[in-house]
Short mmCIF file of C-alpha atoms in Angstrom, two decimals:
data_model
loop_
_atom_site.label_atom_id
_atom_site.label_comp_id
_atom_site.label_asym_id
_atom_site.label_seq_id
_atom_site.Cartn_x
_atom_site.Cartn_y
_atom_site.Cartn_z
CA UNK A 21 165.05 17.49 119.06
CA UNK A 22 168.89 17.42 118.90
CA UNK A 23 169.31 18.52 122.47
CA UNK A 24 167.32 15.77 124.10
CA UNK A 25 169.10 12.66 125.48
CA UNK A 26 169.57 9.69 123.26
CA UNK A 27 166.95 7.49 124.91
CA UNK A 28 164.12 8.37 127.33
CA UNK A 29 161.42 6.30 128.90
CA UNK A 30 158.24 8.24 129.86
CA UNK A 31 156.07 7.32 132.79
CA UNK A 32 153.25 9.38 134.29
CA UNK A 33 153.54 10.44 137.92
CA UNK A 34 152.04 7.85 140.22
CA UNK A 35 151.97 7.20 143.96
CA UNK A 36 153.41 3.66 143.62
CA UNK A 37 156.38 3.24 141.28
CA UNK A 38 155.69 -0.47 141.00
CA UNK A 39 152.18 0.00 139.71
CA UNK A 40 152.05 -0.50 135.91
CA UNK A 41 151.21 2.59 133.80
CA UNK A 42 147.59 2.53 132.66
CA UNK A 43 147.78 2.41 128.80
CA UNK A 44 145.95 5.37 127.39
CA UNK A 45 147.75 5.93 124.06
CA UNK A 46 150.56 7.97 125.57
CA UNK A 47 154.24 7.93 124.49
CA UNK A 48 156.30 5.64 126.64
CA UNK A 49 159.60 5.35 124.93
CA UNK A 50 161.84 7.77 122.85
CA UNK A 51 164.99 6.62 121.05
CA UNK A 52 167.35 8.63 118.79
CA UNK A 53 168.82 5.87 116.58
CA UNK A 54 171.48 8.07 114.96
CA UNK A 55 172.98 10.60 117.45
CA UNK A 56 172.89 14.15 116.16
CA UNK A 57 170.42 13.50 113.34
CA UNK A 58 167.44 14.94 115.09
CA UNK A 59 165.43 11.90 114.02
CA UNK A 60 163.85 9.78 116.77
CA UNK A 61 161.46 6.84 117.18
CA UNK A 62 158.70 7.21 119.77
CA UNK A 63 156.46 4.36 120.86
CA UNK A 64 153.04 4.90 122.34
CA UNK A 65 151.01 2.37 124.39
CA UNK A 66 147.30 1.80 124.53
CA UNK A 67 145.09 -1.02 125.87
CA UNK A 68 145.22 -4.30 124.10
CA UNK A 69 142.40 -4.31 121.51
CA UNK A 70 141.80 -0.54 121.81
CA UNK A 71 140.41 1.06 118.69
CA UNK A 72 143.15 2.98 116.93
CA UNK A 73 142.93 6.69 117.43
CA UNK A 74 145.75 8.40 115.45
CA UNK A 75 144.57 11.92 116.23
CA UNK A 76 144.74 11.21 120.06
CA UNK A 77 148.08 9.54 119.69
CA UNK A 78 149.52 12.40 117.69
CA UNK A 79 148.11 14.97 120.22
CA UNK A 80 149.60 13.09 123.17
CA UNK A 81 152.88 12.70 121.33
CA UNK A 82 153.14 16.51 120.80
CA UNK A 83 152.06 17.41 124.37
CA UNK A 84 154.50 14.91 125.95
CA UNK A 85 157.56 15.69 123.94
CA UNK A 86 156.86 19.44 124.19
CA UNK A 87 157.58 19.13 127.96
CA UNK A 88 160.99 17.54 127.39
CA UNK A 89 162.26 19.12 124.11
CA UNK A 90 165.33 20.78 125.62
CA UNK A 91 168.82 20.18 126.92
CA UNK A 92 168.37 18.30 130.26
CA UNK A 93 171.68 19.68 131.48
CA UNK A 94 170.35 23.28 131.37
CA UNK A 95 167.61 23.69 134.07
CA UNK A 96 167.03 27.35 132.99
CA UNK A 97 166.26 26.47 129.43
CA UNK A 98 162.63 26.43 128.29
CA UNK A 99 161.34 23.39 126.41
CA UNK A 100 160.45 24.03 122.73
CA UNK A 101 156.96 23.01 121.53
CA UNK A 102 156.81 20.02 119.28
CA UNK A 103 154.54 20.69 116.34
CA UNK A 104 153.13 18.68 113.28
CA UNK A 105 156.08 20.10 111.28
CA UNK A 106 158.48 18.12 113.59
CA UNK A 107 156.61 14.88 112.95
CA UNK A 108 157.97 13.62 109.62
CA UNK A 109 156.54 10.08 109.82
CA UNK A 110 153.63 8.83 111.80
CA UNK A 111 152.17 5.32 111.92
CA UNK A 112 148.99 4.73 113.83
CA UNK A 113 149.54 1.12 114.24
CA UNK A 114 152.66 -0.94 113.78
CA UNK A 115 151.96 -4.58 114.41
CA UNK A 116 155.18 -6.39 113.38
CA UNK A 117 155.66 -8.23 116.72
CA UNK A 118 153.88 -11.37 117.57
CA UNK A 119 151.71 -10.73 120.52
CA UNK A 120 152.18 -13.62 123.00
CA UNK A 121 149.73 -13.80 125.88
CA UNK A 122 150.03 -15.42 129.24
CA UNK A 123 148.61 -18.77 128.07
CA UNK A 124 151.25 -18.97 125.22
CA UNK A 125 154.07 -18.11 127.58
CA UNK A 126 152.86 -20.71 130.06
CA UNK A 127 152.76 -23.31 127.34
CA UNK A 128 156.37 -22.64 126.39
CA UNK A 129 156.22 -20.26 123.38
CA UNK A 130 159.56 -18.63 124.13
CA UNK A 131 161.17 -21.92 125.00
CA UNK A 132 160.20 -23.22 121.60
CA UNK A 133 161.24 -19.98 119.85
CA UNK A 134 164.68 -20.15 121.61
CA UNK A 135 165.15 -23.72 120.82
CA UNK A 136 165.21 -22.84 117.06
CA UNK A 137 168.49 -21.08 117.50
CA UNK A 138 171.22 -23.27 116.05
CA UNK A 139 168.83 -25.58 114.28
CA UNK A 140 170.00 -26.53 110.73
CA UNK A 141 173.23 -24.52 111.34
CA UNK A 142 171.22 -21.29 111.60
CA UNK A 143 171.86 -18.58 114.12
CA UNK A 144 169.10 -16.15 114.61
CA UNK A 145 170.26 -12.49 115.04
CA UNK A 146 167.07 -10.76 115.90
CA UNK A 147 165.54 -8.39 118.34
CA UNK A 148 162.29 -10.47 118.67
CA UNK A 149 162.87 -11.18 122.39
CA UNK A 150 163.75 -7.54 123.08
CA UNK A 151 160.82 -5.89 121.16
CA UNK A 152 163.40 -4.12 119.04
CA UNK A 153 162.73 -2.01 115.99
CA UNK A 154 163.72 -3.17 112.57
CA UNK A 155 166.65 -0.69 112.68
CA UNK A 156 168.11 -2.37 115.81
CA UNK A 157 167.59 -5.87 114.40
CA UNK A 158 169.50 -4.82 111.21
CA UNK A 159 172.32 -3.42 113.35
CA UNK A 160 172.54 -6.68 115.26
CA UNK A 161 172.55 -8.72 112.07
CA UNK A 162 175.30 -6.50 110.54
CA UNK A 163 177.35 -6.69 113.70
CA UNK A 164 176.98 -10.51 113.80
CA UNK A 165 177.97 -10.80 110.07
CA UNK A 166 181.03 -8.52 110.57
CA UNK A 167 182.16 -10.54 113.54
CA UNK A 168 181.62 -13.83 111.71
CA UNK A 169 183.50 -12.61 108.61
CA UNK A 170 186.38 -11.54 110.74
CA UNK A 171 186.72 -15.03 112.22
CA UNK A 172 186.31 -17.16 109.12
CA UNK A 173 187.21 -16.72 105.51
CA UNK A 174 184.02 -15.92 103.66
#
């Protein structure tokens, strides 16, 4: 996996690029958090409320990544198959993000959330609005702390 680009978004071929992807458990985003490590995070997407199917998700993960597992700068190179051996961690369901529906958004959920920033002298360094992974949120917090410490005596 070391030869793949740092970040890839997957989307099935479709006639209209503005039509949303039909969620069927397929991988949709790939991100190598630490360049050169060979370790990546991959997110799959399924219908809201769909019954968890880890076997299907794992199968789709291997099938999809096996098509892209090569250096994209080398058009002659064959992609290497991704196998179970390559998957060192697998979570069927990761539900750490609050799911906010259209009604909540219309009623100002994000406005209320954003209004909390700065309350009681608190600054929120979070990836909540960007659907970030915990790793990205930690990086943002570390960067904020470093910048803050450089500006004031702590």
